[in-house]
Coordinates of N, CA and C in Angstrom, one line a residue:
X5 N -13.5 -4.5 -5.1 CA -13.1 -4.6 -3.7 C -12.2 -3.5 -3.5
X6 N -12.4 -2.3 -2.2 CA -11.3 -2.0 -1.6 C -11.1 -1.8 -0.7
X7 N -9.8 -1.8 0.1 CA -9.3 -1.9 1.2 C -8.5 -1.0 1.8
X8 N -9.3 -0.8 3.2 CA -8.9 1.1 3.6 C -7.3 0.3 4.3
X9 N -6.1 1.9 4.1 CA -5.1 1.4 4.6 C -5.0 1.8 5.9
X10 N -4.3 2.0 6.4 CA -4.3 1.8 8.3 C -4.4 3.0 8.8
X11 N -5.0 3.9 8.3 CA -6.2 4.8 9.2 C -7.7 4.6 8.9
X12 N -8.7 5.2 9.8 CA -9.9 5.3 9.3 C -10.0 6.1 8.4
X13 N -11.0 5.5 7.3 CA -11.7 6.8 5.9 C -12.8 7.0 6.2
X14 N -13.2 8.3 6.0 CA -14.5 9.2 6.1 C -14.6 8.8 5.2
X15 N -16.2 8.8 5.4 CA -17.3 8.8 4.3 C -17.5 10.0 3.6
X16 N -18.1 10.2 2.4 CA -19.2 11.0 1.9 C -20.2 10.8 1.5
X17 N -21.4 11.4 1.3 CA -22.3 11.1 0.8 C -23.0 11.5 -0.5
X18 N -24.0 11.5 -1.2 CA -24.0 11.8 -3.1 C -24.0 13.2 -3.1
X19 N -24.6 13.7 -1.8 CA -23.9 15.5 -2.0 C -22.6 15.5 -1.7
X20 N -21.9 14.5 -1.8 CA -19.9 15.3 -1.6 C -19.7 15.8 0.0
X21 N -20.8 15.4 0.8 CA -20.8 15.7 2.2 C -20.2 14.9 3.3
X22 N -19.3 15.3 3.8 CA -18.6 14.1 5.1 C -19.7 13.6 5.9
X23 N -20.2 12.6 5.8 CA -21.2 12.0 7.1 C -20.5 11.9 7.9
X24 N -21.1 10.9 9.0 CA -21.0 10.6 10.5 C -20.1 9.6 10.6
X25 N -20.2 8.5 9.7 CA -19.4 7.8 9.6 C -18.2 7.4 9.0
X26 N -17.4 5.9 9.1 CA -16.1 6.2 8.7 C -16.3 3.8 8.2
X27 N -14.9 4.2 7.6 CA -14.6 3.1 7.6 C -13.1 2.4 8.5
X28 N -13.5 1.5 9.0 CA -11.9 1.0 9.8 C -11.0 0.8 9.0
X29 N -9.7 0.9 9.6 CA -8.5 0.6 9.1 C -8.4 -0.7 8.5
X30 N -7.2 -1.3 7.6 CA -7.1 -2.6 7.3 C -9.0 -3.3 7.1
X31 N -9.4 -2.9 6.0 CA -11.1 -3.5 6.1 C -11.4 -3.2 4.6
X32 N -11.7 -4.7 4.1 CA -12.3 -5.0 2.6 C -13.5 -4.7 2.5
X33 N -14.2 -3.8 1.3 CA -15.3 -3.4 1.1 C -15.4 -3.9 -0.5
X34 N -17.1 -4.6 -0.8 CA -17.2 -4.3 -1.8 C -17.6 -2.9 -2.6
X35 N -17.4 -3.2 -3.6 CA -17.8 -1.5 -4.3 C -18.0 -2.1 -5.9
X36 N -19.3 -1.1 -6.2 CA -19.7 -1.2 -7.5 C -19.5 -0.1 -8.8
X37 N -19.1 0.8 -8.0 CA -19.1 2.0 -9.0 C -17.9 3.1 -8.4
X38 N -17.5 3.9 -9.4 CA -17.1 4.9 -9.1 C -16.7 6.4 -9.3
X39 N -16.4 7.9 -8.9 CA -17.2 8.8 -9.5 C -15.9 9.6 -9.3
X40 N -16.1 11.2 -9.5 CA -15.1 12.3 -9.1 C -16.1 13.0 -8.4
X41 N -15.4 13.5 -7.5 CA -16.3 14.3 -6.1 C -15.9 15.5 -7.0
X42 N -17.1 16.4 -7.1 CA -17.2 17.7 -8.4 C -16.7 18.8 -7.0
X43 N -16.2 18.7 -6.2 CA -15.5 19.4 -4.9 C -14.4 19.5 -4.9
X44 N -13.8 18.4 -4.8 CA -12.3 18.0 -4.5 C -11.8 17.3 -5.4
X45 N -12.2 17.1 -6.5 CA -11.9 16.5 -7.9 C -11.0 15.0 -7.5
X46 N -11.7 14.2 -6.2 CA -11.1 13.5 -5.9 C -11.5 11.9 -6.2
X47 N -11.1 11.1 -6.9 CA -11.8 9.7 -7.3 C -12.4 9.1 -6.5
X48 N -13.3 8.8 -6.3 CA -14.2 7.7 -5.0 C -14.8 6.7 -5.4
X49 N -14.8 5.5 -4.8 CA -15.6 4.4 -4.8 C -16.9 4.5 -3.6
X50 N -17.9 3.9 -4.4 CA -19.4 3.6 -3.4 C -19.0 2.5 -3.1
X51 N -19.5 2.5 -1.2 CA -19.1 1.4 -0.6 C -20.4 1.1 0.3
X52 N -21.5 1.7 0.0 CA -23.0 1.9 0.2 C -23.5 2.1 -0.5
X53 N -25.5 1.8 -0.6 CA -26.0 2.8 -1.4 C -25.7 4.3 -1.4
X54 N -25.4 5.1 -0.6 CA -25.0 6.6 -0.7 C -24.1 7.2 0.2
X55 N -23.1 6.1 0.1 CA -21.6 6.9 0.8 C -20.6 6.1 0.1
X56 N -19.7 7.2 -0.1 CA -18.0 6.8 -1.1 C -17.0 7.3 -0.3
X57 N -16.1 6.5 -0.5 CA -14.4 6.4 -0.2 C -14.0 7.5 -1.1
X58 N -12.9 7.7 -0.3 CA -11.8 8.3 -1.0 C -10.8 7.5 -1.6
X59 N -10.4 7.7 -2.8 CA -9.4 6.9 -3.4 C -8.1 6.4 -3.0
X60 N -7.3 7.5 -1.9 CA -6.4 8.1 -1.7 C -6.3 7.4 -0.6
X61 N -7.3 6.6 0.2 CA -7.5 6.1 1.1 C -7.8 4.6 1.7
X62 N -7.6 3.9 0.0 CA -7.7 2.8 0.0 C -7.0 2.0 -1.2
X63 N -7.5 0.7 -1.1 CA -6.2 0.1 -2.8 C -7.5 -1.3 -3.5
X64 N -7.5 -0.5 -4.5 CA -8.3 -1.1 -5.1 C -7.6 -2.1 -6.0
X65 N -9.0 -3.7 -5.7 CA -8.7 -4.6 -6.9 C -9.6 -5.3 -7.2
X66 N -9.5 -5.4 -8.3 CA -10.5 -6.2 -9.3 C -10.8 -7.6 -8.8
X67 N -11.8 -8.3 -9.1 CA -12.1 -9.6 -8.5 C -11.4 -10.1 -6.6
X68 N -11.4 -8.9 -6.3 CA -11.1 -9.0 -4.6 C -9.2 -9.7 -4.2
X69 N -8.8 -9.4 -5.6 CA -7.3 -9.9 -5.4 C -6.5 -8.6 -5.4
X70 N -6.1 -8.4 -3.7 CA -5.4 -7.3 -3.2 C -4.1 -7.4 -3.5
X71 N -3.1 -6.7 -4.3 CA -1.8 -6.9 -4.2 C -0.9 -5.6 -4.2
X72 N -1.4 -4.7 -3.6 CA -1.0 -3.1 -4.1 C -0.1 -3.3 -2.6
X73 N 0.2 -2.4 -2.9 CA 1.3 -2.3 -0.8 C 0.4 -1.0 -0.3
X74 N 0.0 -0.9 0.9 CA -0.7 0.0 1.5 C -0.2 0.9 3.1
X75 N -0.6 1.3 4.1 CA 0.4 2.0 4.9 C 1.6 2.0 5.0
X76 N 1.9 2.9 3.4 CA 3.2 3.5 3.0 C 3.4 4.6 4.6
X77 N 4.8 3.7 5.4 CA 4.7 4.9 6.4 C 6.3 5.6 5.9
X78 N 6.5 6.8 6.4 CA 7.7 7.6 6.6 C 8.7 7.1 7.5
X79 N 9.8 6.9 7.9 CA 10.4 6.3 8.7 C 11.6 7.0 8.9
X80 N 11.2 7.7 10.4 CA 12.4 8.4 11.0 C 14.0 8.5 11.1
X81 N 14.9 8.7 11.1 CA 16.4 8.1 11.2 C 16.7 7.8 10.4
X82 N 17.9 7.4 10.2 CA 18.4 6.4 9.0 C 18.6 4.9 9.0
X83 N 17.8 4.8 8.4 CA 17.8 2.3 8.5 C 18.7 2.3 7.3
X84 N 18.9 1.2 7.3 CA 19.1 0.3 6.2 C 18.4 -1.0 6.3
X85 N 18.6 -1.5 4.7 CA 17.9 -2.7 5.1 C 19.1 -3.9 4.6
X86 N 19.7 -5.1 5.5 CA 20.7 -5.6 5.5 C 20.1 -6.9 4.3
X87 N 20.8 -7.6 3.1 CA 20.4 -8.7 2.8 C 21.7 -9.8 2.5
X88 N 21.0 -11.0 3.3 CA 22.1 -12.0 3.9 C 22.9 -13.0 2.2
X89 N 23.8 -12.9 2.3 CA 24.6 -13.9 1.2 C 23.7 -15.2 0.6
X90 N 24.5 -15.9 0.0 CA 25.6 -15.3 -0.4 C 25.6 -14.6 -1.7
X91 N 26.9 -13.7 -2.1 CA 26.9 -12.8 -2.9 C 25.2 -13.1 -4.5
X92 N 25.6 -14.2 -4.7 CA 25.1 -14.5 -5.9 C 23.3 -14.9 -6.1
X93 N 22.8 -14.5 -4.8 CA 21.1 -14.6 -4.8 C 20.7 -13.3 -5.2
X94 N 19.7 -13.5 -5.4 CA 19.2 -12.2 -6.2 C 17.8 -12.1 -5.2
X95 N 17.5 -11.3 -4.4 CA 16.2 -10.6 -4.1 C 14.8 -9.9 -4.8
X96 N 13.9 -10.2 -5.1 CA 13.1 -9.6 -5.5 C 12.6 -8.6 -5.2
X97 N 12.4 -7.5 -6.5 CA 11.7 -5.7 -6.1 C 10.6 -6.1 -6.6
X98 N 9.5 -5.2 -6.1 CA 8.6 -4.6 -6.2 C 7.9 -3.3 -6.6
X99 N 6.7 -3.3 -6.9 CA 6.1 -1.6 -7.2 C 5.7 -1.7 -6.0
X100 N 5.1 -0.3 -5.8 CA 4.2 -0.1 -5.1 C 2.7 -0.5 -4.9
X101 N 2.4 -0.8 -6.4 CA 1.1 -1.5 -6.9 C 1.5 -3.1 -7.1
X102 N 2.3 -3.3 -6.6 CA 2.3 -4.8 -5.7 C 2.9 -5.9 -7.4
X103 N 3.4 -4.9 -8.4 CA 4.0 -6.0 -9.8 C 5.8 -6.2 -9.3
X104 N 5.9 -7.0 -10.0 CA 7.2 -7.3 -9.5 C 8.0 -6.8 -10.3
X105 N 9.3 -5.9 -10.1 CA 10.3 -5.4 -11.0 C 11.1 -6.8 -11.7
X106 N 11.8 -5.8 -12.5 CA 12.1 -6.7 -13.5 C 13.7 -7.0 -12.9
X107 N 13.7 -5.6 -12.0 CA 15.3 -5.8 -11.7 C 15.6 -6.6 -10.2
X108 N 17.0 -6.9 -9.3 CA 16.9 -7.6 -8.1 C 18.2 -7.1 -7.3
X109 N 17.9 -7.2 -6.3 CA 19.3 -6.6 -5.0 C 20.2 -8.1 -4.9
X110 N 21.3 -7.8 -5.0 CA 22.0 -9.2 -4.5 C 22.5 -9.4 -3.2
X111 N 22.4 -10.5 -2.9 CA 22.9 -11.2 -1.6 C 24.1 -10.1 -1.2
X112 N 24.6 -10.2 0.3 CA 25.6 -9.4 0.7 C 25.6 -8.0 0.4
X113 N 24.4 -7.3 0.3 CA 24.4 -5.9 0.1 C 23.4 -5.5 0.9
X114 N 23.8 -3.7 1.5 CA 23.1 -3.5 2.5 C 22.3 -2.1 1.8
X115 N 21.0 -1.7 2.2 CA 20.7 -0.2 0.9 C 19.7 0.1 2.2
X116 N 20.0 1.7 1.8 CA 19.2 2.6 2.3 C 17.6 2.4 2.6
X117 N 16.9 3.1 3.3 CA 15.6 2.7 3.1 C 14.8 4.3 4.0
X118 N 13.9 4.3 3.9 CA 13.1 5.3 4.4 C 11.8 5.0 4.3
X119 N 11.2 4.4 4.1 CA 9.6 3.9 3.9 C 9.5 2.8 4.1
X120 N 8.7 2.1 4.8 CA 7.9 0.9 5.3 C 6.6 0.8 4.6
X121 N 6.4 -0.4 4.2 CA 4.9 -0.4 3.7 C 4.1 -2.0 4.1
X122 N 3.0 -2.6 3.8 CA 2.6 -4.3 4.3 C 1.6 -4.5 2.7
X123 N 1.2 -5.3 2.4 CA 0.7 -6.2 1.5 C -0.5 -6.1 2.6
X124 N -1.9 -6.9 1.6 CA -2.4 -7.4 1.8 C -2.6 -8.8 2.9
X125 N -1.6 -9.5 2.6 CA -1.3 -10.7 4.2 C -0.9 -10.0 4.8
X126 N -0.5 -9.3 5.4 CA 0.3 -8.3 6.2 C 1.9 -8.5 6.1
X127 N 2.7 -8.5 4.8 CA 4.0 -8.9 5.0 C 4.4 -7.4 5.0
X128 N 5.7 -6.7 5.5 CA 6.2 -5.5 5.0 C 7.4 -5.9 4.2
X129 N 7.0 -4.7 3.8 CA 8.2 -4.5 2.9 C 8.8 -3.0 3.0
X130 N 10.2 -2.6 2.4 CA 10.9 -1.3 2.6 C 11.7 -1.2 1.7
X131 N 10.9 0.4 1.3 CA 11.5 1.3 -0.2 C 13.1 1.7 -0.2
X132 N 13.9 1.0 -1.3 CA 15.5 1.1 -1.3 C 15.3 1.5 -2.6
X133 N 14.3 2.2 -3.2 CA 14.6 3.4 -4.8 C 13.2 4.0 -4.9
X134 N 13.0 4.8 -6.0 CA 11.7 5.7 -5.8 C 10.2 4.9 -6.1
X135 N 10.5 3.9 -6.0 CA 9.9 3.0 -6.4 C 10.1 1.4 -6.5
X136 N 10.5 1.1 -5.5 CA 11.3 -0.4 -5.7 C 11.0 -0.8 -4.0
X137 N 10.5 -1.8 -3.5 CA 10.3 -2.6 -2.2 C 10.5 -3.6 -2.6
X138 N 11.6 -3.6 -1.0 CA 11.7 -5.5 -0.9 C 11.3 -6.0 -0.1
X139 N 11.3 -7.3 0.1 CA 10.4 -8.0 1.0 C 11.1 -7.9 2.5
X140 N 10.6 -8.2 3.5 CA 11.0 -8.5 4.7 C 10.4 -9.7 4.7
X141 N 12.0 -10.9 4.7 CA 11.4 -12.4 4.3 C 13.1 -12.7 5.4
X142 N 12.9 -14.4 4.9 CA 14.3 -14.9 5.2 C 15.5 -14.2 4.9
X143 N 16.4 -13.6 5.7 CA 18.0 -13.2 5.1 C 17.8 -12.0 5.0
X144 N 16.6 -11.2 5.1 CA 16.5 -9.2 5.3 C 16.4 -8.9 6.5
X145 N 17.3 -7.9 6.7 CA 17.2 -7.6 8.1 C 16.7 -6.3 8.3
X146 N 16.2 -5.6 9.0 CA 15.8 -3.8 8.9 C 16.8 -3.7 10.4
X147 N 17.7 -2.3 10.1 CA 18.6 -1.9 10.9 C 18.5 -0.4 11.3

């Protein structure tokens, strides 16, 4: 199974050719196989008999259990992201490929952020290390 992130993805077809078509945003496809476009040396999944995704443009998972984080956006200004007390709770991080860190933010601390990204339910979450998301749950604030 993969799932395009929130733009549309162009097709190609077994010549490495952009068709006509595209795939919608946020939209689960099954897929059986997968290849390198001998062009763009780019990974793709078939999501037709003869048109493939681009890798780069969706999040692939095994037995249709999506847990990767997907429209990683950029985020203008400077936020922070606020998390409510008290001192001694611990927050849970994340990858980007949706595992859970080993490490946690504690209660009453406020950290940087610059990236937004959503789950598969559509929860967001926002990047406070080069690789660490937290949830936007109870007690997180985005500022």
């Amino acid at each position: 199974m993969v799932t395009v992130g929130g733009s549309l993805a162009s097709l190609q077809n077994d010549n490495n050719e952009i068709t006509t078509r595209s795939l919608a945003a946020n939209t689960a496809w099954q897929t059986d196989k997968f290849r390198t476009n001998s062009k763009t040396g780019q990974v793709q999944y078939r999501v037709s008999t003869h048109e493939w995704v681009n890798a780069s443009n969706v999040s692939f998972a095994k037995n249709g259990v999506v847990s990767a984080l997907s429209n990683i956006t950029n985020l203008s200004g400077s936020h922070s992201v606020n998390l409510a007390g008290p001192t001694g709770f611990v927050y849970a991080l994340f990858s980007a490929n949706g595992s859970r860190s080993s490490r946690g933010l504690a209660g009453n601390s406020a950290w940087f952020t610059d990236k937004s990204a959503t789950d598969a339910q559509g929860n967001t979450y926002y990047c406070v290390s080069t690789d660490e998301w937290v949830k936007f749950s109870n007690g997180v604030s985005f500022n």
